[in-house]
Short mmCIF file of N, CA and C in Angstrom, two decimals:
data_model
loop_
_atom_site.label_atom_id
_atom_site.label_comp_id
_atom_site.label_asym_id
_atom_site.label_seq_id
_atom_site.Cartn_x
_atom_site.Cartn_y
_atom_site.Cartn_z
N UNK Z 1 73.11 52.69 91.99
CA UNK Z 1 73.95 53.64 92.69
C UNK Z 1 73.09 54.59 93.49
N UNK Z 2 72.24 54.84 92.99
CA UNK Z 2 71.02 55.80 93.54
C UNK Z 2 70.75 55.29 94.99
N UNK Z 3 70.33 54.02 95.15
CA UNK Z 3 69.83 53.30 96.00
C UNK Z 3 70.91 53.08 97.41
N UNK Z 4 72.30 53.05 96.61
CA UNK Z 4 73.53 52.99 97.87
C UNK Z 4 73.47 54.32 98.29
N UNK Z 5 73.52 55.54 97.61
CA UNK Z 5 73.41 57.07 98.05
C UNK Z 5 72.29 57.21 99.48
N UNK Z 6 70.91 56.78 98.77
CA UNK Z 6 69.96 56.87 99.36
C UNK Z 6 69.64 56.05 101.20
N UNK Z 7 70.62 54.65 100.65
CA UNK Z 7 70.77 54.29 101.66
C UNK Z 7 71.97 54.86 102.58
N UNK Z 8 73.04 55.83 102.25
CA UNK Z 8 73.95 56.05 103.24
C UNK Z 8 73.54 57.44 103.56
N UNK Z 9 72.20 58.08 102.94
CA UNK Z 9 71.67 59.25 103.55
C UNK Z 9 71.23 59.11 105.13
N UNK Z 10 69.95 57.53 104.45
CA UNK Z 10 69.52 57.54 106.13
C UNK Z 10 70.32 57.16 107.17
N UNK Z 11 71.19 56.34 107.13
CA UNK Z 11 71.59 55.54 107.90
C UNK Z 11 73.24 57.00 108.75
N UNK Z 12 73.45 58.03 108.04
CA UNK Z 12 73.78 59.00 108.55
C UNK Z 12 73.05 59.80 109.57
N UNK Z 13 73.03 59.45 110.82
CA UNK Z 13 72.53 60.79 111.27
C UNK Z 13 73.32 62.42 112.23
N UNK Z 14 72.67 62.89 112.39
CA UNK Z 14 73.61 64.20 112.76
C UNK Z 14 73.00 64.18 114.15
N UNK Z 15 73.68 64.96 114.91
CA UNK Z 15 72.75 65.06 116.43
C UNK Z 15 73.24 66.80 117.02
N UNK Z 16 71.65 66.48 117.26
CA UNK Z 16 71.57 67.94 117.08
C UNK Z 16 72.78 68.99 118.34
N UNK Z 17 72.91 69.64 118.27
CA UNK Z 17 73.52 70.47 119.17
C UNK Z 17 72.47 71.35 120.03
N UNK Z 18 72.66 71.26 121.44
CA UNK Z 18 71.83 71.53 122.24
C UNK Z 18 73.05 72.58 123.02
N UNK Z 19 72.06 74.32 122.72
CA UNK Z 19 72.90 75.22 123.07
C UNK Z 19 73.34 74.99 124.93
N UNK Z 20 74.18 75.91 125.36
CA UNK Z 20 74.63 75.64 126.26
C UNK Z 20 74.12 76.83 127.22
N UNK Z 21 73.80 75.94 128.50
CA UNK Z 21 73.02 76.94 128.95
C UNK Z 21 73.78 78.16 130.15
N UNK Z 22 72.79 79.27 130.03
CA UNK Z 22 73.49 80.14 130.55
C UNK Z 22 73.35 80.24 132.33
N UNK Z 23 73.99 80.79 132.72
CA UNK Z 23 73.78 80.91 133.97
C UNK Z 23 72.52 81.83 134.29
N UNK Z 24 71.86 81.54 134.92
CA UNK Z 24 70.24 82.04 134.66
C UNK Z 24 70.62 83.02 136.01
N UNK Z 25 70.47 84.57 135.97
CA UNK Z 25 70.82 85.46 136.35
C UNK Z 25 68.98 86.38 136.91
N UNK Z 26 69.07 86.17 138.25
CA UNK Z 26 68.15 86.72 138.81
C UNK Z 26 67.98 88.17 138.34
N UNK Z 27 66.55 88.24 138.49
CA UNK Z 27 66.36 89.95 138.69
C UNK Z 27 66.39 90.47 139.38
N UNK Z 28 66.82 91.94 139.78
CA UNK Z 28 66.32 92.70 141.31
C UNK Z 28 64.84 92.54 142.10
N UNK Z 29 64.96 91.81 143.08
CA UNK Z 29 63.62 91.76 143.26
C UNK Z 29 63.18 92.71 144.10
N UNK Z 30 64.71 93.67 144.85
CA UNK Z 30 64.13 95.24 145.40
C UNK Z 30 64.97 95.93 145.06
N UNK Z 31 65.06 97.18 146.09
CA UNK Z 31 65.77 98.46 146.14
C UNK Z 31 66.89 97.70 146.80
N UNK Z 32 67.86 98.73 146.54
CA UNK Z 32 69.35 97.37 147.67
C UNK Z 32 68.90 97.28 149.26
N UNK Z 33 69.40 96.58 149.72
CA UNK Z 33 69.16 96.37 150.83
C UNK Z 33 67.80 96.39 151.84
N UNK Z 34 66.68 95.92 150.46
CA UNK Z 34 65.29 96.03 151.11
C UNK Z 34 64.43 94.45 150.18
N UNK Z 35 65.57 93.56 150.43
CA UNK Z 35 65.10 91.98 149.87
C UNK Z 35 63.67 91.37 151.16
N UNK Z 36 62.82 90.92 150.54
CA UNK Z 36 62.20 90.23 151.37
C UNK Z 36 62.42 89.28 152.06
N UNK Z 37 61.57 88.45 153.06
CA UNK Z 37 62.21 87.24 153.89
C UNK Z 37 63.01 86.39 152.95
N UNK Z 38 62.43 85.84 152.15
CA UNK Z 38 62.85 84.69 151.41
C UNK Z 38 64.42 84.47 151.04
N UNK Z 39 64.47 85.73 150.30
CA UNK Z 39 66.29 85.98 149.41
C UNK Z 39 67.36 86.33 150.48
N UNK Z 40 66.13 87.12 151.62
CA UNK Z 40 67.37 87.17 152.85
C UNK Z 40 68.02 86.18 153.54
N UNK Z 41 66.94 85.40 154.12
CA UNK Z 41 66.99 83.94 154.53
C UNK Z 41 67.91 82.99 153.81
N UNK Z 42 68.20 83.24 152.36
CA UNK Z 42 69.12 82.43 152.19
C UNK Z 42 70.82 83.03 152.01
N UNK Z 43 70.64 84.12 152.17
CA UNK Z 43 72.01 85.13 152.48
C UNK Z 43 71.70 84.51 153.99
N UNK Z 44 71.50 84.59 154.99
CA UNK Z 44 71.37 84.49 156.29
C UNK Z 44 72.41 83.19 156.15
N UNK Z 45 71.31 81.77 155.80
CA UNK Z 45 71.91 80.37 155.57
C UNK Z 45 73.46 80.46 155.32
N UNK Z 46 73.59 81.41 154.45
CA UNK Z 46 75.77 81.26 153.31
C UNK Z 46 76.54 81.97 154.31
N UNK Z 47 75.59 82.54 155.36
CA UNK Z 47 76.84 83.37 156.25
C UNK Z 47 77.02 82.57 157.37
N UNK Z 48 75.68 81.61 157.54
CA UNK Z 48 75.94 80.58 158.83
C UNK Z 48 77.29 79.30 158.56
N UNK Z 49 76.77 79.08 157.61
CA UNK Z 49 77.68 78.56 156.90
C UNK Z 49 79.31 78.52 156.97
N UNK Z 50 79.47 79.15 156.39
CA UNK Z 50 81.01 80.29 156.24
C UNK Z 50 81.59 80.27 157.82
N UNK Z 51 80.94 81.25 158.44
CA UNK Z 51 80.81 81.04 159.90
C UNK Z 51 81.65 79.78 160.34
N UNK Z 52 80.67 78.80 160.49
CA UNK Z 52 80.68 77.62 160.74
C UNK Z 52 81.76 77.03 160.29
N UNK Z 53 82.44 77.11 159.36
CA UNK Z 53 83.75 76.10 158.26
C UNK Z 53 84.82 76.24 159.70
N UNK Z 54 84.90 75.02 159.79
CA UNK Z 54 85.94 74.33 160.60
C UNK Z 54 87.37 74.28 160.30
N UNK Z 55 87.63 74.38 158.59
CA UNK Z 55 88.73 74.75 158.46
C UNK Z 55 89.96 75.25 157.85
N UNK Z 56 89.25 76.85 158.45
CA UNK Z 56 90.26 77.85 158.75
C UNK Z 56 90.59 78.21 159.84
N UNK Z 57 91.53 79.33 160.34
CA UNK Z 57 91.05 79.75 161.89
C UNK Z 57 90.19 81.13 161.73
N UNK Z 58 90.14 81.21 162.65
CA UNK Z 58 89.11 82.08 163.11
C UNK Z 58 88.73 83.54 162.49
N UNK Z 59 90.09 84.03 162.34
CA UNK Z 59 89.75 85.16 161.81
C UNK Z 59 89.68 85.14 160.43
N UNK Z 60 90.48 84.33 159.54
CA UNK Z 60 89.45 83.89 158.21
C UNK Z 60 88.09 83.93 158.08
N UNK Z 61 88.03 83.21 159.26
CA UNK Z 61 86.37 82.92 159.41
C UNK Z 61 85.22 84.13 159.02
N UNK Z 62 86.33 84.75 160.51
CA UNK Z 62 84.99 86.02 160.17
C UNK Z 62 85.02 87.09 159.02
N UNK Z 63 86.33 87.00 158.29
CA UNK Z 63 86.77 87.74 157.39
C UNK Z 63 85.74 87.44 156.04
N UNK Z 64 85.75 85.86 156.10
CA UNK Z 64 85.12 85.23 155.22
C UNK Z 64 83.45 85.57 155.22
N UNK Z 65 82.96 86.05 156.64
CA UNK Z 65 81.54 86.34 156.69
C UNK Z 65 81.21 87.50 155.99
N UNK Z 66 82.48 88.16 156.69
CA UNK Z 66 81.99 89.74 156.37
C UNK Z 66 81.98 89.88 154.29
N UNK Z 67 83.19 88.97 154.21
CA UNK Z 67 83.04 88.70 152.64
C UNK Z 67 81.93 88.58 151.66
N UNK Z 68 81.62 87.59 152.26
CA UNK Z 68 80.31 86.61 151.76
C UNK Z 68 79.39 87.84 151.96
N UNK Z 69 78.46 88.98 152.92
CA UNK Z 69 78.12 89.67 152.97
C UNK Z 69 78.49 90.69 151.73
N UNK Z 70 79.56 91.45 151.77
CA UNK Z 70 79.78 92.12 150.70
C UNK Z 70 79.64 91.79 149.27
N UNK Z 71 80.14 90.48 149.18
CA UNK Z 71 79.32 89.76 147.63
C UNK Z 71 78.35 89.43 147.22
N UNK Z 72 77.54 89.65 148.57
CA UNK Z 72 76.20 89.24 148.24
C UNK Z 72 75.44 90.36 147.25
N UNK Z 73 74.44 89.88 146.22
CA UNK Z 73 73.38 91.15 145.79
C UNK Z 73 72.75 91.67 146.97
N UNK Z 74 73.44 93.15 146.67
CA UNK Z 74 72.65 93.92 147.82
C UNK Z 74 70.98 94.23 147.75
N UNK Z 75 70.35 93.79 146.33
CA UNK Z 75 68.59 93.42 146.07
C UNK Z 75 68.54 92.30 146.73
N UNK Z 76 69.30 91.26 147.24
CA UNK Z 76 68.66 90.07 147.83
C UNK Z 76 69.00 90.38 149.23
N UNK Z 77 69.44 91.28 150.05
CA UNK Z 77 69.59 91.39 151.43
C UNK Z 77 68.81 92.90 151.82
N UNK Z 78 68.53 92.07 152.99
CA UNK Z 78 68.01 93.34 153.85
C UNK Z 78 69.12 93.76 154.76
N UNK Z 79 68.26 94.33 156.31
CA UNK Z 79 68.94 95.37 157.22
C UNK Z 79 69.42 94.04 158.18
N UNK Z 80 68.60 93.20 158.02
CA UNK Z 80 68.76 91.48 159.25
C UNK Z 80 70.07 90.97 158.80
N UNK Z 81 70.04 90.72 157.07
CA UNK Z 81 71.59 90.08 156.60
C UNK Z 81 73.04 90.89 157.26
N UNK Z 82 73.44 92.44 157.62
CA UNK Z 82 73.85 93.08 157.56
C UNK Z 82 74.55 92.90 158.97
N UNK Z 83 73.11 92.81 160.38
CA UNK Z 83 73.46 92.85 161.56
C UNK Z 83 73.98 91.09 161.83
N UNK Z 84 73.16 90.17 161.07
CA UNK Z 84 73.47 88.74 160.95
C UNK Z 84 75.29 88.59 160.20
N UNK Z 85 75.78 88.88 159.67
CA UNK Z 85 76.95 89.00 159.20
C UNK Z 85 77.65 89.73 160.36
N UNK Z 86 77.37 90.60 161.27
CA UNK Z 86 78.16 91.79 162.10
C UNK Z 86 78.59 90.55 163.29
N UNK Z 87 77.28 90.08 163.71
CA UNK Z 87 77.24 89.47 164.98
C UNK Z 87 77.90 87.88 164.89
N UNK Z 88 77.71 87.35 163.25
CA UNK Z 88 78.63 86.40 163.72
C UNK Z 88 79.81 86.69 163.01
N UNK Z 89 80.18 87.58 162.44
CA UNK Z 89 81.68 87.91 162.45
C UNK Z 89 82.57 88.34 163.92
N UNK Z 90 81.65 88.85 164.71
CA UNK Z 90 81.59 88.92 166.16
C UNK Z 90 82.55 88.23 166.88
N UNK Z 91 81.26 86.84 166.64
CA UNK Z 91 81.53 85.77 167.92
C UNK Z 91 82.77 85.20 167.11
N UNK Z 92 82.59 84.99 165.46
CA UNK Z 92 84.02 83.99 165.21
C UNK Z 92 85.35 84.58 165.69
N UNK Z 93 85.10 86.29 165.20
CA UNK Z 93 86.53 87.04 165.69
C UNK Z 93 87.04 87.06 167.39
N UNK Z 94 85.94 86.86 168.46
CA UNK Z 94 86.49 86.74 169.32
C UNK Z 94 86.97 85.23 170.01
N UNK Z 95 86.73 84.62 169.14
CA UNK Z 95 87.27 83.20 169.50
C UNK Z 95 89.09 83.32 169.09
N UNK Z 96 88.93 84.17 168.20
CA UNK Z 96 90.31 84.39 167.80
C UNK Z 96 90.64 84.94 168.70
N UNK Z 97 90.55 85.83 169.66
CA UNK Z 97 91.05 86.67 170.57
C UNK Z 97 91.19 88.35 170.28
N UNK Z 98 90.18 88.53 169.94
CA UNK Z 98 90.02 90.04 169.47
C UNK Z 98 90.03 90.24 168.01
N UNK Z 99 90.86 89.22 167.17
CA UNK Z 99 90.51 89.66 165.66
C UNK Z 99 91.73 91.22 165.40
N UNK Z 100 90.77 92.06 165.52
CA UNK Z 100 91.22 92.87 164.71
C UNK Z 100 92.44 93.71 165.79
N UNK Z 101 92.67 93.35 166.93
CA UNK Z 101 93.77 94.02 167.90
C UNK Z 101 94.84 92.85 167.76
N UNK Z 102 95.76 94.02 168.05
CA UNK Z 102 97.20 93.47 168.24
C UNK Z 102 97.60 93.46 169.61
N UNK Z 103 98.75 92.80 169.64
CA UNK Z 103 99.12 92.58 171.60
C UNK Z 103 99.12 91.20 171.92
N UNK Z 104 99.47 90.90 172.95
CA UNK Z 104 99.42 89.67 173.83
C UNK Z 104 98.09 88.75 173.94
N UNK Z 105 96.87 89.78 173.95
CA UNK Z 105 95.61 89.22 173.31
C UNK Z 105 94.86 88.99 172.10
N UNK Z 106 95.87 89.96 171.50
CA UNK Z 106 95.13 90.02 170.19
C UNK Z 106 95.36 89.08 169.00
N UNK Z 107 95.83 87.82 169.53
CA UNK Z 107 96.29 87.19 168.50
C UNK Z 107 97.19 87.67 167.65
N UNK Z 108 98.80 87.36 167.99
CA UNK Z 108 99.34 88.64 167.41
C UNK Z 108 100.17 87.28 166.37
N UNK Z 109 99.37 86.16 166.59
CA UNK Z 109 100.42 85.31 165.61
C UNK Z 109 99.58 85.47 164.01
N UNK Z 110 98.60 86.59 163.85
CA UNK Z 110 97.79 86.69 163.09
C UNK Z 110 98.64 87.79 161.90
N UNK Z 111 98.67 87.48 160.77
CA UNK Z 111 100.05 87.89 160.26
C UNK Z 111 99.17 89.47 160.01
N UNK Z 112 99.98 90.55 159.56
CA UNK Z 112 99.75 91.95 159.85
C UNK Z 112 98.41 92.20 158.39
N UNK Z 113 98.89 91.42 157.22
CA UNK Z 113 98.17 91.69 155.52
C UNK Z 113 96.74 90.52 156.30
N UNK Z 114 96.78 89.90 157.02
CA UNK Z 114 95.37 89.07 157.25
C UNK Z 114 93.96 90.17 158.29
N UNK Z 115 95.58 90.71 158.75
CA UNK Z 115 94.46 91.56 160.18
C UNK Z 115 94.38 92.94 159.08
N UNK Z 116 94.65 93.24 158.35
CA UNK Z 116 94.72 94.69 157.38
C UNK Z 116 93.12 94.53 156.38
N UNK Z 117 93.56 93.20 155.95
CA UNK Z 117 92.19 92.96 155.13
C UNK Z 117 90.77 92.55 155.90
N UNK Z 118 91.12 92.03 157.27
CA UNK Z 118 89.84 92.18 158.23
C UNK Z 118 89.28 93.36 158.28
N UNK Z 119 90.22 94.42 158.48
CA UNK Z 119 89.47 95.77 159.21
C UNK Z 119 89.08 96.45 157.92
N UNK Z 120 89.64 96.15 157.07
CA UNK Z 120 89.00 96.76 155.19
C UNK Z 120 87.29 96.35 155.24
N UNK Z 121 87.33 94.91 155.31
CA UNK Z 121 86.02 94.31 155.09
C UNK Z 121 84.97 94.86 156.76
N UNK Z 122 85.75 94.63 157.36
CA UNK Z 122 84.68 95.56 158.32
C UNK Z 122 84.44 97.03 158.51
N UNK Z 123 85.09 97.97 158.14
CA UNK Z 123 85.52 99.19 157.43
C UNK Z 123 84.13 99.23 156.86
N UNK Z 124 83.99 98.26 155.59
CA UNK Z 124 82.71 98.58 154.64
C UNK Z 124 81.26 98.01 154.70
N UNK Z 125 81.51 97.04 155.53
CA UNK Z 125 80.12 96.42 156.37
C UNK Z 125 79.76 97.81 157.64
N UNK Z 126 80.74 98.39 157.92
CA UNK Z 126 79.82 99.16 159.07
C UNK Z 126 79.74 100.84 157.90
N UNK Z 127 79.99 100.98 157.09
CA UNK Z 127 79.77 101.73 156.14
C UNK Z 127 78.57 101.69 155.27
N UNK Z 128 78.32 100.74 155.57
CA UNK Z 128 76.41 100.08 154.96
C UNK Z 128 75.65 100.38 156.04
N UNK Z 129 75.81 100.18 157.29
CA UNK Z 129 75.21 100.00 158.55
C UNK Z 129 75.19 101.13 158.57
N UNK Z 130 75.82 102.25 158.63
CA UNK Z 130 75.89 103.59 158.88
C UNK Z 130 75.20 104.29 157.79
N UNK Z 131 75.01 103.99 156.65
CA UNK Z 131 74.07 104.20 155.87
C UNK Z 131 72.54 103.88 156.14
N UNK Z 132 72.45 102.61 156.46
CA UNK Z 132 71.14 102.34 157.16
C UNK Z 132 70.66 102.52 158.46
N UNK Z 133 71.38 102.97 159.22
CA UNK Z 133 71.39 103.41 159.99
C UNK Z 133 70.92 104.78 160.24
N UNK Z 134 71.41 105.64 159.18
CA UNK Z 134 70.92 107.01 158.84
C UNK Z 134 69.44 107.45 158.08
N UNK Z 135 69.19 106.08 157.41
CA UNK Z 135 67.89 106.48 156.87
C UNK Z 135 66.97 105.67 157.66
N UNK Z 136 67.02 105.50 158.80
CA UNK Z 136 66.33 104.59 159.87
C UNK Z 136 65.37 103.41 159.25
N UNK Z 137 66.49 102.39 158.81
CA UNK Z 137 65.92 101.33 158.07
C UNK Z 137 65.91 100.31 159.17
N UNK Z 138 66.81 100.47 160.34
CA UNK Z 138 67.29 98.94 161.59
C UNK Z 138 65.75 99.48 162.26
N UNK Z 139 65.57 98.03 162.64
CA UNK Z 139 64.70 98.18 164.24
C UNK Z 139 65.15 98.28 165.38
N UNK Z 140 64.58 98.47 166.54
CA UNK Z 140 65.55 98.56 167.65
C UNK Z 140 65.96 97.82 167.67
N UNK Z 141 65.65 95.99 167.79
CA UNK Z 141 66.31 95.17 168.29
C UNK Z 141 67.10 94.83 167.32
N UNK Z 142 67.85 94.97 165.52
CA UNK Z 142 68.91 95.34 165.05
C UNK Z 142 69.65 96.13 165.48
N UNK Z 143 69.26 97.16 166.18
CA UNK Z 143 70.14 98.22 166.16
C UNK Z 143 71.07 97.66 167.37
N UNK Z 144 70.64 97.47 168.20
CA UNK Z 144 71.06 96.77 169.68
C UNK Z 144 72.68 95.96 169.16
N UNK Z 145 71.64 94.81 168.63
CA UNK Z 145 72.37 93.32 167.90
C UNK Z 145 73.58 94.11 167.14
N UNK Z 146 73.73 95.25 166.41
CA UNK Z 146 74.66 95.64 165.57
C UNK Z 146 75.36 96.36 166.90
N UNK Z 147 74.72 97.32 167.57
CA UNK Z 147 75.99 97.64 168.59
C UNK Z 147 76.95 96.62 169.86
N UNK Z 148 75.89 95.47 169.55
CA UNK Z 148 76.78 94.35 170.14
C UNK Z 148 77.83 94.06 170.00
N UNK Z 149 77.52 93.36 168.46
CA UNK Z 149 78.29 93.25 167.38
C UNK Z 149 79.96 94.03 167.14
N UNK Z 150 79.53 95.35 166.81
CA UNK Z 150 80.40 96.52 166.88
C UNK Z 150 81.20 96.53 167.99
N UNK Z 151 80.79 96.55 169.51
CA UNK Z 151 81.55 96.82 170.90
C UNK Z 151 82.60 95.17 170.63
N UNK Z 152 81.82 94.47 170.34
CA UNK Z 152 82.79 93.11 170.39
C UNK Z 152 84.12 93.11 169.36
N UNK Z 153 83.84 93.81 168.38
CA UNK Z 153 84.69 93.81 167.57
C UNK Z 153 85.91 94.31 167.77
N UNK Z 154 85.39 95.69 168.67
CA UNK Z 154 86.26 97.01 169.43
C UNK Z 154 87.32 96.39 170.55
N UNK Z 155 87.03 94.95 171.10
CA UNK Z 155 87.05 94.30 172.87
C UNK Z 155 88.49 94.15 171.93
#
């Protein structure tokens, strides 16, 4: 009997449980909005991106940039992610026909809660800008690119 025990010891085996892994959660690698090339560059990439998606229309689009911007860790973006999010929320919104205006140009088939939550999210992207802006973090040729940006938004 010993020997049947002994044999249904080994011939049992268990398997081990292999914990589950966590979502491996970066560190700050700066002050907000002072990420080096690298972490910016790939905030840069998710907004080209976004941008780019074929399909929504347009002012999703840029709604979606300015989004993607705001969710981003503000330790992984700099002052470039900021004006890079402005300028192509820009160009997508004026493909729409002004984006954020109403009227005969303004894309007025753009329902009123879509164009409300545009000007929220741009509201708080130029509320960063105006922050950095104040502690003279842009270079000129950001600063330019963001008042581009800005006048287009205004058209």
């Amino acid at each position: 009997i010993d020997d049947a025990a002994a044999k249904k010891k080994k011939t049992t085996t268990t398997t081990p449980t292999t914990p589950k892994k966590k979502k491996k959660e970066h560190p700050p690698l700066s002050a907000p909005w002072e990420a080096p090339y690298g972490p910016s560059a790939f905030v840069n990439s998710r907004l080209r991106r976004v941008a780019s998606a074929s399909s929504s229309a347009a002012l999703e689009r840029s709604a979606a940039v300015l989004r993607e911007l705001l969710n981003a860790d503000p330790t992984r973006c700099n002052p470039s992610n900021v004006c890079c999010a402005l300028t192509l929320s820009a160009k997508v919104a004026a493909a729409s026909g002004g984006g954020g205006k109403s009227g005969k140009s303004g894309g007025s088939d753009v329902p009123d809660k879509q164009r409300e939550e545009f000007r929220r999210l741009l509201r708080d992207v130029l509320d960063i800008l105006t922050t950095l802006t104040t502690e003279g973090r842009l270079t000129a040729r950001q600063l330019c690119n963001a008042a581009w940006a800005v006048g287009r938004h205004c058209r």
